[in-house]
Coordinates of C-alpha atoms in Angstrom, one line a residue:
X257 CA -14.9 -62.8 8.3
X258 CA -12.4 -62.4 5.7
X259 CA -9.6 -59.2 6.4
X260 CA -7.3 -57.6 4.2
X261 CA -4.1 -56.1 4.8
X262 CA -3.6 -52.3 3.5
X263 CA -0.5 -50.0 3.5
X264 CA -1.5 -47.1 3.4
X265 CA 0.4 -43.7 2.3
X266 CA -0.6 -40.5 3.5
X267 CA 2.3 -38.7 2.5
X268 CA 5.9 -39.1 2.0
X269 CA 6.7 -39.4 6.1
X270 CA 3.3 -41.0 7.0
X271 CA 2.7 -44.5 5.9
X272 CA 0.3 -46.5 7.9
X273 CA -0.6 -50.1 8.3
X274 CA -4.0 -51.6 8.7
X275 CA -5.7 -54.7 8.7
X276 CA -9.3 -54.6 7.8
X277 CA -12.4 -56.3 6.7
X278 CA -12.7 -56.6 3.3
X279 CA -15.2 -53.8 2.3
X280 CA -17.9 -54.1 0.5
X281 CA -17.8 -50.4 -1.9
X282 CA -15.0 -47.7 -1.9
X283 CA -17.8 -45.9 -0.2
X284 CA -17.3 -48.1 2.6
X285 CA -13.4 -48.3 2.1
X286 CA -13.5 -44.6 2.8
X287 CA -15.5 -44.2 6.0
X288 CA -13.4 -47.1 7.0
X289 CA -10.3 -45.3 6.4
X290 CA -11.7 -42.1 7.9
X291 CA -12.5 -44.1 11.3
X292 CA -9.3 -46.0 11.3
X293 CA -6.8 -43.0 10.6
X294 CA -8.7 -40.0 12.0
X295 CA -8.7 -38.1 8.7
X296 CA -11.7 -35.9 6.9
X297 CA -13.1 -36.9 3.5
X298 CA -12.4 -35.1 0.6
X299 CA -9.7 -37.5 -0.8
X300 CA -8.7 -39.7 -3.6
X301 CA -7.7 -43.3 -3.3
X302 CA -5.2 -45.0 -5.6
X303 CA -3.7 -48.4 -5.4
X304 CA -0.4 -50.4 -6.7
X305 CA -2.0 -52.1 -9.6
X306 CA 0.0 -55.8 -10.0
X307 CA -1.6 -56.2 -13.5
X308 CA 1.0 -52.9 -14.3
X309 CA 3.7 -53.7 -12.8
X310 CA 2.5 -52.1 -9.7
X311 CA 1.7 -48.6 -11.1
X312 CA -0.7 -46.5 -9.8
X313 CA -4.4 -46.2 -10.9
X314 CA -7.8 -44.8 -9.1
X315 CA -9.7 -47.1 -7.6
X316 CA -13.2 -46.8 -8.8
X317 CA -14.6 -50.2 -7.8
X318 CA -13.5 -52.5 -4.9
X319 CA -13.4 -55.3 -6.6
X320 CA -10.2 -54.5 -8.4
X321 CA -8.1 -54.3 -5.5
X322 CA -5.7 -57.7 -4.7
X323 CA -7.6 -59.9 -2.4
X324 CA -5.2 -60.4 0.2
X325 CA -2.8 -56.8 1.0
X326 CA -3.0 -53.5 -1.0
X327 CA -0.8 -50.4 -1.0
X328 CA -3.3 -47.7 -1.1
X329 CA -2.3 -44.0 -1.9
X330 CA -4.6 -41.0 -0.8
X331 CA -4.6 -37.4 -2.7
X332 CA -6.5 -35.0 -0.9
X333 CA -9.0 -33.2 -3.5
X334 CA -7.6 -29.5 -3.0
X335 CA -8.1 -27.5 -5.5
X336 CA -4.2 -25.2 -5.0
X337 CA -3.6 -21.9 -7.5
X338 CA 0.0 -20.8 -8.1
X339 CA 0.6 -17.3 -6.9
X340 CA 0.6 -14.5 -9.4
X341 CA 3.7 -13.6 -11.2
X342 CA 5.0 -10.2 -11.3
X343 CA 4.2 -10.1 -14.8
X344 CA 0.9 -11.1 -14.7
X345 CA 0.2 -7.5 -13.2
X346 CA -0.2 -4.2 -14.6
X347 CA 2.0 -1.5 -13.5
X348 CA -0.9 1.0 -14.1
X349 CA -2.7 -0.4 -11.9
X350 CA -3.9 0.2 -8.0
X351 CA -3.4 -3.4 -6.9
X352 CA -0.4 -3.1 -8.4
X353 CA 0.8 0.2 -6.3
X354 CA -1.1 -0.8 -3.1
X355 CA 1.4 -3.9 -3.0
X356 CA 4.7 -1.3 -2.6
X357 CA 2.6 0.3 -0.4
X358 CA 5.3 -0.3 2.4
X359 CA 7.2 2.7 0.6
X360 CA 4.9 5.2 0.6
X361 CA 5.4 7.8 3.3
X362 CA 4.2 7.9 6.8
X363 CA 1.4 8.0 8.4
X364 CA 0.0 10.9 10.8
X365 CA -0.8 11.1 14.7
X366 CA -4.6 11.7 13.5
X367 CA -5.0 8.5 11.5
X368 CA -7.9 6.3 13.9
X369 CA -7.7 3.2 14.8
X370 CA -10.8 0.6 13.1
X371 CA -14.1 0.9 14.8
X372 CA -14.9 -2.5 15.6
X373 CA -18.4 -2.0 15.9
X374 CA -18.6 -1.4 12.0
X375 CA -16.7 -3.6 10.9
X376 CA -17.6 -7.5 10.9
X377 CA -15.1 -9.3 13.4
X378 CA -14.4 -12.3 11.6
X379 CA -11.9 -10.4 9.3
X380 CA -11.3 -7.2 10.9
X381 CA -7.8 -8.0 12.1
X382 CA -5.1 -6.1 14.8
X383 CA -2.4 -8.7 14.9
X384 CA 0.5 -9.5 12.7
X385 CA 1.1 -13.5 13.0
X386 CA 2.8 -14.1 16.6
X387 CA 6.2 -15.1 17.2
X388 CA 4.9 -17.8 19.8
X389 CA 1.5 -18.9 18.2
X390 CA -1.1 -18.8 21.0
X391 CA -2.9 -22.3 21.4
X392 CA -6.6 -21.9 22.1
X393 CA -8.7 -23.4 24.4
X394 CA -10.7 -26.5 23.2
X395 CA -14.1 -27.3 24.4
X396 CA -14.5 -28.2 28.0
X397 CA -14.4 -31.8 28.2
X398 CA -11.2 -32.3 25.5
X399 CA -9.5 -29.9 27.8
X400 CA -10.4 -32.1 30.4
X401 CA -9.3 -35.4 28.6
X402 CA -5.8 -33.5 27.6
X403 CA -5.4 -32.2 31.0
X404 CA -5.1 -36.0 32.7
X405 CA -3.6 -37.2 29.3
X406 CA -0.2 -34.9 29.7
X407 CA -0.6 -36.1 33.5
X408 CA 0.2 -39.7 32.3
X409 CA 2.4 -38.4 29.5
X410 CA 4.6 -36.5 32.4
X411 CA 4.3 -39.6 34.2
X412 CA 4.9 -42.7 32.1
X413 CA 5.4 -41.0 28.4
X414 CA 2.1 -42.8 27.1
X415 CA 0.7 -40.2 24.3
X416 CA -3.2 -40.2 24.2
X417 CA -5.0 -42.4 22.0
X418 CA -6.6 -39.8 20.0
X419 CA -10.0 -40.4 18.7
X420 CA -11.5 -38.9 15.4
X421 CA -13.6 -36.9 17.4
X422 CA -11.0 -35.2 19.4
X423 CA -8.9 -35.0 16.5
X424 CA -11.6 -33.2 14.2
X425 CA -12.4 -30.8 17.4
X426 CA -8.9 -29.6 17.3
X427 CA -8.2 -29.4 13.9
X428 CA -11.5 -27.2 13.8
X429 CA -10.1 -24.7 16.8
X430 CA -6.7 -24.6 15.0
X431 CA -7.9 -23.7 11.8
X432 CA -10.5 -21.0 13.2
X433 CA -7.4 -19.5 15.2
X434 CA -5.3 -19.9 12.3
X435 CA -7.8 -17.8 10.2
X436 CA -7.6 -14.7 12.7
X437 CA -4.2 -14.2 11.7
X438 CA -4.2 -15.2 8.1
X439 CA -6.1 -17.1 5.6
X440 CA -3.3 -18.7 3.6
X441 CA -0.1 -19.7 5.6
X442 CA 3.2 -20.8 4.9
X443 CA 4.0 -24.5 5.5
X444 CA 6.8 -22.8 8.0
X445 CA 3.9 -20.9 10.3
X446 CA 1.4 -24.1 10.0
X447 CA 4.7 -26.0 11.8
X448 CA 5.0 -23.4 14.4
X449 CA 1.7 -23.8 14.9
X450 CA 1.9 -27.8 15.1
X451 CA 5.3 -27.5 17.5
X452 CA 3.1 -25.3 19.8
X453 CA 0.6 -27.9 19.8
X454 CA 2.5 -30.5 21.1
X455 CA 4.5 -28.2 23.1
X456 CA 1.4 -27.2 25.5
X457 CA -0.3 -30.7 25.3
X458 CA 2.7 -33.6 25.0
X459 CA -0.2 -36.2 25.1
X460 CA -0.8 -35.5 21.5
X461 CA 2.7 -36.2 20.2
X462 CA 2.9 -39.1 17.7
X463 CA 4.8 -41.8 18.4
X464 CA 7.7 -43.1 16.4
X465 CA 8.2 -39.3 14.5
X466 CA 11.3 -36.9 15.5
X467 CA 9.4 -34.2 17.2
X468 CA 5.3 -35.7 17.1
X469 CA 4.1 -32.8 15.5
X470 CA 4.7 -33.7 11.7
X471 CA 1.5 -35.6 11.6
X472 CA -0.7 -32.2 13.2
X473 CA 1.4 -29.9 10.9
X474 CA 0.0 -32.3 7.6
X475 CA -3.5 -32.5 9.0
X476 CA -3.8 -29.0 9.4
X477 CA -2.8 -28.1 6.1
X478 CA -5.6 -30.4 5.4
X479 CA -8.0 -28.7 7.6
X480 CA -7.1 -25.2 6.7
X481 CA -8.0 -26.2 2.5
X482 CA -11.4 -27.4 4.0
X483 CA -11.6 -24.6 6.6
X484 CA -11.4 -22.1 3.5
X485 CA -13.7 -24.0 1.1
X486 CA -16.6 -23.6 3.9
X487 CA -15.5 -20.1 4.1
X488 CA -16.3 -20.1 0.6
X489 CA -19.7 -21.7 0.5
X490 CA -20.5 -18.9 3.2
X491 CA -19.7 -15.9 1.0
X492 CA -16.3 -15.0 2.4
X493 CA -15.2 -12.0 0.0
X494 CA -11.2 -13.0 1.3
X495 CA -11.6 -16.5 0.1
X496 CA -14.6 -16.3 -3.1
X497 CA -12.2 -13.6 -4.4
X498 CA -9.8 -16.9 -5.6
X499 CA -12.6 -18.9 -7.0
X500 CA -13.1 -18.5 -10.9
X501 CA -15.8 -20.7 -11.9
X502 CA -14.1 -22.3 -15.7
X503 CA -10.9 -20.2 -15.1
X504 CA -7.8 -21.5 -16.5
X505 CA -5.7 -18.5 -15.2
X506 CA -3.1 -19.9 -12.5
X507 CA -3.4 -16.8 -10.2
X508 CA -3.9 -16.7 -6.2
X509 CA -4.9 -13.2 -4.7
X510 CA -3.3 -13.2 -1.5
X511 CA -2.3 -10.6 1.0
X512 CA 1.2 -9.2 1.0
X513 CA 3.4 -9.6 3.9
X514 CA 1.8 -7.3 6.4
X515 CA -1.6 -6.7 4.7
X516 CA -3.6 -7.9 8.0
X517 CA -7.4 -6.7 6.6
X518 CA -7.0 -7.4 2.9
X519 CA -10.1 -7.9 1.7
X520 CA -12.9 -7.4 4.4
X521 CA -16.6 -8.0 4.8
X522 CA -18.8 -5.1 4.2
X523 CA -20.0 -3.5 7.7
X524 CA -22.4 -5.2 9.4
X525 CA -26.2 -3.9 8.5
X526 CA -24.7 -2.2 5.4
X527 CA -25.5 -3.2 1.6
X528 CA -23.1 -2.5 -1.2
X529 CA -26.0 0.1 -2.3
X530 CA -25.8 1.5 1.0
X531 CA -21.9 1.9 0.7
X532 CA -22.1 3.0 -2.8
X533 CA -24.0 6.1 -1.1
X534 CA -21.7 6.6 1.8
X535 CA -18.9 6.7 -1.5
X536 CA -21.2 9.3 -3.0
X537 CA -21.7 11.5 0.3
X538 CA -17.7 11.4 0.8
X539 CA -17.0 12.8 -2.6
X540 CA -19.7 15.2 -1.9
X541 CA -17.4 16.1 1.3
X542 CA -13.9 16.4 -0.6
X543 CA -16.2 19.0 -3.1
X544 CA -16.7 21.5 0.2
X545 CA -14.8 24.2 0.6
X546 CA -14.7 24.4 4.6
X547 CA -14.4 19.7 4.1
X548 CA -14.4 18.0 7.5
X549 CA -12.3 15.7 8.6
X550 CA -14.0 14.0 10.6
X551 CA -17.0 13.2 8.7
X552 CA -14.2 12.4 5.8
X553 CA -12.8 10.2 7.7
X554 CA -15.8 8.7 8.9
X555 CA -17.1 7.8 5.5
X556 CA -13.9 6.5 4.3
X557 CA -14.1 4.1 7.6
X558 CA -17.2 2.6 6.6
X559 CA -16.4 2.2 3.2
X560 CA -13.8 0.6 3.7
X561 CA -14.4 -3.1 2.4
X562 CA -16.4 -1.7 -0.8
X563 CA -12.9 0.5 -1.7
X564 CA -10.8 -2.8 -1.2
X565 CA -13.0 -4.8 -3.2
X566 CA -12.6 -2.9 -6.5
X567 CA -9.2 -2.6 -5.5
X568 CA -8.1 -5.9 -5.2
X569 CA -11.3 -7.6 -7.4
X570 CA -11.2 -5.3 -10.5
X571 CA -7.5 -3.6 -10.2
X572 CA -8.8 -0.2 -11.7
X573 CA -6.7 2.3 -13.2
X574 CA -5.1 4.9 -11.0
X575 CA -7.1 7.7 -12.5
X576 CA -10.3 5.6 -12.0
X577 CA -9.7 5.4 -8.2
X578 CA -8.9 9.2 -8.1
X579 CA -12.2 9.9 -9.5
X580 CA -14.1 7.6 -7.6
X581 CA -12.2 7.8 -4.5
X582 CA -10.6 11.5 -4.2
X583 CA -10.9 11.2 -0.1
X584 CA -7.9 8.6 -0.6
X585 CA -5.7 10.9 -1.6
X586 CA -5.7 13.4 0.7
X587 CA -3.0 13.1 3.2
X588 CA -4.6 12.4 6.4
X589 CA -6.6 9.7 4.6
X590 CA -3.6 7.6 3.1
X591 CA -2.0 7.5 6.7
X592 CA -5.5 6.4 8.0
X593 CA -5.4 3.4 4.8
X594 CA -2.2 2.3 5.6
X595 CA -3.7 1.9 9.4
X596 CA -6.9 0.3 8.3
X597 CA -4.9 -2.6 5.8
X598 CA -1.6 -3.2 7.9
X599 CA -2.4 -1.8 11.7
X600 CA 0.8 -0.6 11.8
X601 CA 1.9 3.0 12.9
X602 CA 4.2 3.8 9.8
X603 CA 5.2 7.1 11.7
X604 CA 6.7 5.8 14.6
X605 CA 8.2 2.2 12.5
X606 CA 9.7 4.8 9.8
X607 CA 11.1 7.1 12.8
X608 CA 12.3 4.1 14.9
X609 CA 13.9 2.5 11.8
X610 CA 15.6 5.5 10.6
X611 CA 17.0 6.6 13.5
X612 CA 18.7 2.5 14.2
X613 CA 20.0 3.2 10.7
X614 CA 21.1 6.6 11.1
X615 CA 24.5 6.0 12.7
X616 CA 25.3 3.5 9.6
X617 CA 24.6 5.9 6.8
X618 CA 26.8 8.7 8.3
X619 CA 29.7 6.4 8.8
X620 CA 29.0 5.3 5.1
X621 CA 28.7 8.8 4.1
X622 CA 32.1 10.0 5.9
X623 CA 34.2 7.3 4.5
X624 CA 33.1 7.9 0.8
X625 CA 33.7 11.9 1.2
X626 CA 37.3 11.0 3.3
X627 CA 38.4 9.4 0.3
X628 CA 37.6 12.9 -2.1
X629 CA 35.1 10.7 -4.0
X630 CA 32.1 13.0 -2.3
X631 CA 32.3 16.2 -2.4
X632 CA 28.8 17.4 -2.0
X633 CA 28.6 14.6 0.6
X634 CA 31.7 16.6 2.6
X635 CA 29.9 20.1 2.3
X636 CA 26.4 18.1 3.8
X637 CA 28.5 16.5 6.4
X638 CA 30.6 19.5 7.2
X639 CA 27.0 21.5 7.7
X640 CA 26.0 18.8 10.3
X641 CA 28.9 19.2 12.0
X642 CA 28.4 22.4 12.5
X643 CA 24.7 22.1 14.3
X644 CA 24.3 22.3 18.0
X645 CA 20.5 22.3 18.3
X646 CA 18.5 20.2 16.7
X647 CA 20.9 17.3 16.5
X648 CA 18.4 14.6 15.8
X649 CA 16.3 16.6 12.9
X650 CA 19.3 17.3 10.9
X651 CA 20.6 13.8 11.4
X652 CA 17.5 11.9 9.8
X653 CA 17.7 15.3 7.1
X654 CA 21.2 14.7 6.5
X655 CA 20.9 10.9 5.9
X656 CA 17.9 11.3 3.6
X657 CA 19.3 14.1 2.0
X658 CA 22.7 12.0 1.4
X659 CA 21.4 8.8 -0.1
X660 CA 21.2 9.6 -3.7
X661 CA 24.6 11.2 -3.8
X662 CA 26.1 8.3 -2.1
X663 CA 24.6 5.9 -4.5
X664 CA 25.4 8.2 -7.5
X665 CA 22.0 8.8 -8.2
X666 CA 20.6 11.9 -9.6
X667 CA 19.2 14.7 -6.8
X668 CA 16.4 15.8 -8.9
X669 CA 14.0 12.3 -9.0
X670 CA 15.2 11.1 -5.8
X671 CA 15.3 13.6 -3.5
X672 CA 12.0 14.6 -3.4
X673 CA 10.7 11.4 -1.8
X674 CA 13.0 12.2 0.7
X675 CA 12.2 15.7 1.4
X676 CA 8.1 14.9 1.2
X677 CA 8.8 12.2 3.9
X678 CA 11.1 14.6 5.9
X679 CA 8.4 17.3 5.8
X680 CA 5.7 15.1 7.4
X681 CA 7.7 13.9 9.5
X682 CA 8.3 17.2 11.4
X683 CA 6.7 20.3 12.0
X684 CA 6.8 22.6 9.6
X685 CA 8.4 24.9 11.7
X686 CA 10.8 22.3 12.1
X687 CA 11.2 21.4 8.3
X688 CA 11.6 25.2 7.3
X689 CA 14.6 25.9 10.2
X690 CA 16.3 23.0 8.8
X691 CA 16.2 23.6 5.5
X692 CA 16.8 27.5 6.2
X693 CA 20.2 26.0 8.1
X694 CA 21.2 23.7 5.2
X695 CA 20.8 26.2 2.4
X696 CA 23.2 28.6 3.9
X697 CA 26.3 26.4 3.1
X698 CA 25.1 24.2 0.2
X699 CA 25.9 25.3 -3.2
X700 CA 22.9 26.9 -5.0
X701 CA 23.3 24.6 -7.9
X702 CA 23.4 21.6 -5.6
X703 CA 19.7 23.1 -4.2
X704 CA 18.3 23.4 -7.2
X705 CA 17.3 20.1 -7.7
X706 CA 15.7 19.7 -5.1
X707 CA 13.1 22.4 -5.7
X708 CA 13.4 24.1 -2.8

């Protein structure tokens, strides 16, 4: 039997060394490769071409690789889109304004929490992407096999020979557990993932690398490419949303940085007809004079994945969501949105946030009004001094309040962002005594801007 030698390069930090039978087809070449590496098919095979001065060229039969040793190079087939640029959007556009919807104000104690019975599991997600990623459990009989493996590795530091199957089986687990979280992530959270890997089962670590997880972290990336393009064949509206049959345009719809459900599946049982009516019956609702909120917010729940889709799919006009969606913009309702994309209680984050920050911006604001450059700082400043109940409301008032005069900026477009946030976040009991104490020592042409 006649063998070859191969070099193989994976990538720039993996280059294996093989000596095989000479194959008889690339087709053969590649299930060889497969077996002998571990790796999934999908990939392109080029080789060091000694007629050219050893350039590269695809290797279409087998008969024109050098008889004897061959330095093979694989390219995965992934199919990668760059992300959008920012001018590739319209700022008239919903997409467009649901992306800086981190600034919007906060949301409300009555917002709900997603009914998981409605909405499909596989992307209805709680969790923003752990600090220390959880590794999950494998099938039993790998966990078995890894068990006893890091008893040998604890032992006498032999790494387990890892077979293609028990490779594939993990890749598959990472990759599903991966997708809970997000569908596209960084090459930084794909080597978290890899460290803790390696860090729970030391059996798997490669030999011969720095830290043995470099090999896991390229594989997944793999995997995760594959992972989606199933994902895809199966109708996943997240993932089908970035495939454009003939498109030339280089863009990548992906969630923004805390956008946990972006682009759901439709309820379980429910058509996009039957959602279209659910969108009728709750623009029936808004039309009522005595509305409910409940059933409001009910039908915006369950309509959920059909609003996102236009939103992210056809980026519509402002105006065009108002009219098809006027539930949205009620106030309970974009507090419950916010909930439903980014699970995240804006109240209490926007509260918790201010109030770390609040010390800072008064210490700012003093110093600029001690050296006479602030004067309508000083009279805000001098009115908080003066408080003795109350102390924390007319704190986050006064550092709201203060930021456009400290950066210079005019009262009028500024500060009423500031006061709509202040009045939701209080009472308005609360909101009116404030204001009632501010007023009495602030200049009346200082007030007027702000409307009040």
């Amino acid at each position: 039997m006649v063998e070859m030698l191969l070099r193989v390069i994976l990538s720039p930090t993996d280059i294996r060394k093989l000596s095989i039978l000479i194959p008889s087809s690339v087709e053969e070449l590649v299930t060889i490769l497969c077996d002998k590496l571990q790796i999934e098919k999908g990939f392109l095979i080029q080789y060091e071409d000694p007629d050219f001065n050893y350039e590269l060229c695809n290797l279409n039969d087998i008969s024109e690789l050098p008889p004897d040793k061959a330095t093979l190079r694989l390219h995965w087939e992934i199919v990668l889109s760059a992300a959008p640029s920012d001018s590739d959007l319209s700022n008239f556009t919903l997409d467009t304004a649901s992306k800086s919807s981190s600034t919007h104000s906060s949301t409300s104690d009555s917002a709900t929490a997603f009914d998981s019975e409605q909405l499909s599991p596989c992307t209805s997600r709680s969790d923003q992407w752990p600090s220390q990623f959880p590794i999950p459990l494998f099938s039993y009989d790998v966990e078995l096999r890894l068990q006893k493996a890091n008893e040998d590795f604890k032992k006498n530091g032999t790494t387990l020979n890892v077979t293609r199957d028990i490779k594939m089986h993990v890749l598959e687990k990472l990759a599903e557990a991966v997708f809970s979280y997000k569908a596209y992530p960084k090459d930084c959270e794909l080597e978290k993932v890899a460290c803790a890997l390696v860090d729970k089962h030391p059996c798997l670590k490669a030999p011969g690398s720095n830290g043995g997880w470099e090999g896991w972290k390229l594989s997944l990336k793999f995997k995760m490419a594959n992972y989606r393009q199933k994902l895809r064949y199966a109708g996943c509206p997240e993932i089908t949303v970035n495939f454009r049959q003939g498109s030339s345009r280089p863009s990548l719809k992906r969630p923004q940085k805390s956008e946990l459900n972006f682009l759901p599946d439709h309820p379980v049982g429910f058509s996009e007809e039957d959602l279209e009516k659910e969108r009728a019956l709750m623009e029936e609702e808004v039309k009522k004079k005595d509305m409910s909120l409940s059933v409001l917010n009910s039908k915006m729940e369950v309509t959920f994945s059909l609003r996102r889709k236009e939103i992210v799919v056809d980026q519509p006009l402002v105006s065009t969501v108002k009219q098809r969606w006027p539930g949205l913009f009620i106030e309970e309702q974009v507090y419950a949105e916010f909930q439903r994309i980014d699970c995240i209680d804006l109240k209490s984050t926007f509260l918790t946030s201010l109030d770390n920050h609040t010390r800072g911006f008064l210490k700012m604001y003093r110093a600029k009004a001690n050296q006479g450059r602030g004067s309508d700082l000083e009279v805000l400043l001098e009115k908080l001094d003066s408080q003795t109940t109350n102390l924390t409301a007319h704190r986050r008032y006064t550092v709201l309040r203060g930021l456009p005069l400290y950066m210079r900026e005019r009262p009028y477009i500024y500060i009423h962002i500031h006061i709509y946030i202040y009045i939701h976040i209080y009472t308005h009991a609360q909101f009116n005594q404030v204001m009632h104490d501010m007023k009495t020592s602030v200049s009346q042409g200082f007030l007027c801007s702000t409307g009040h």
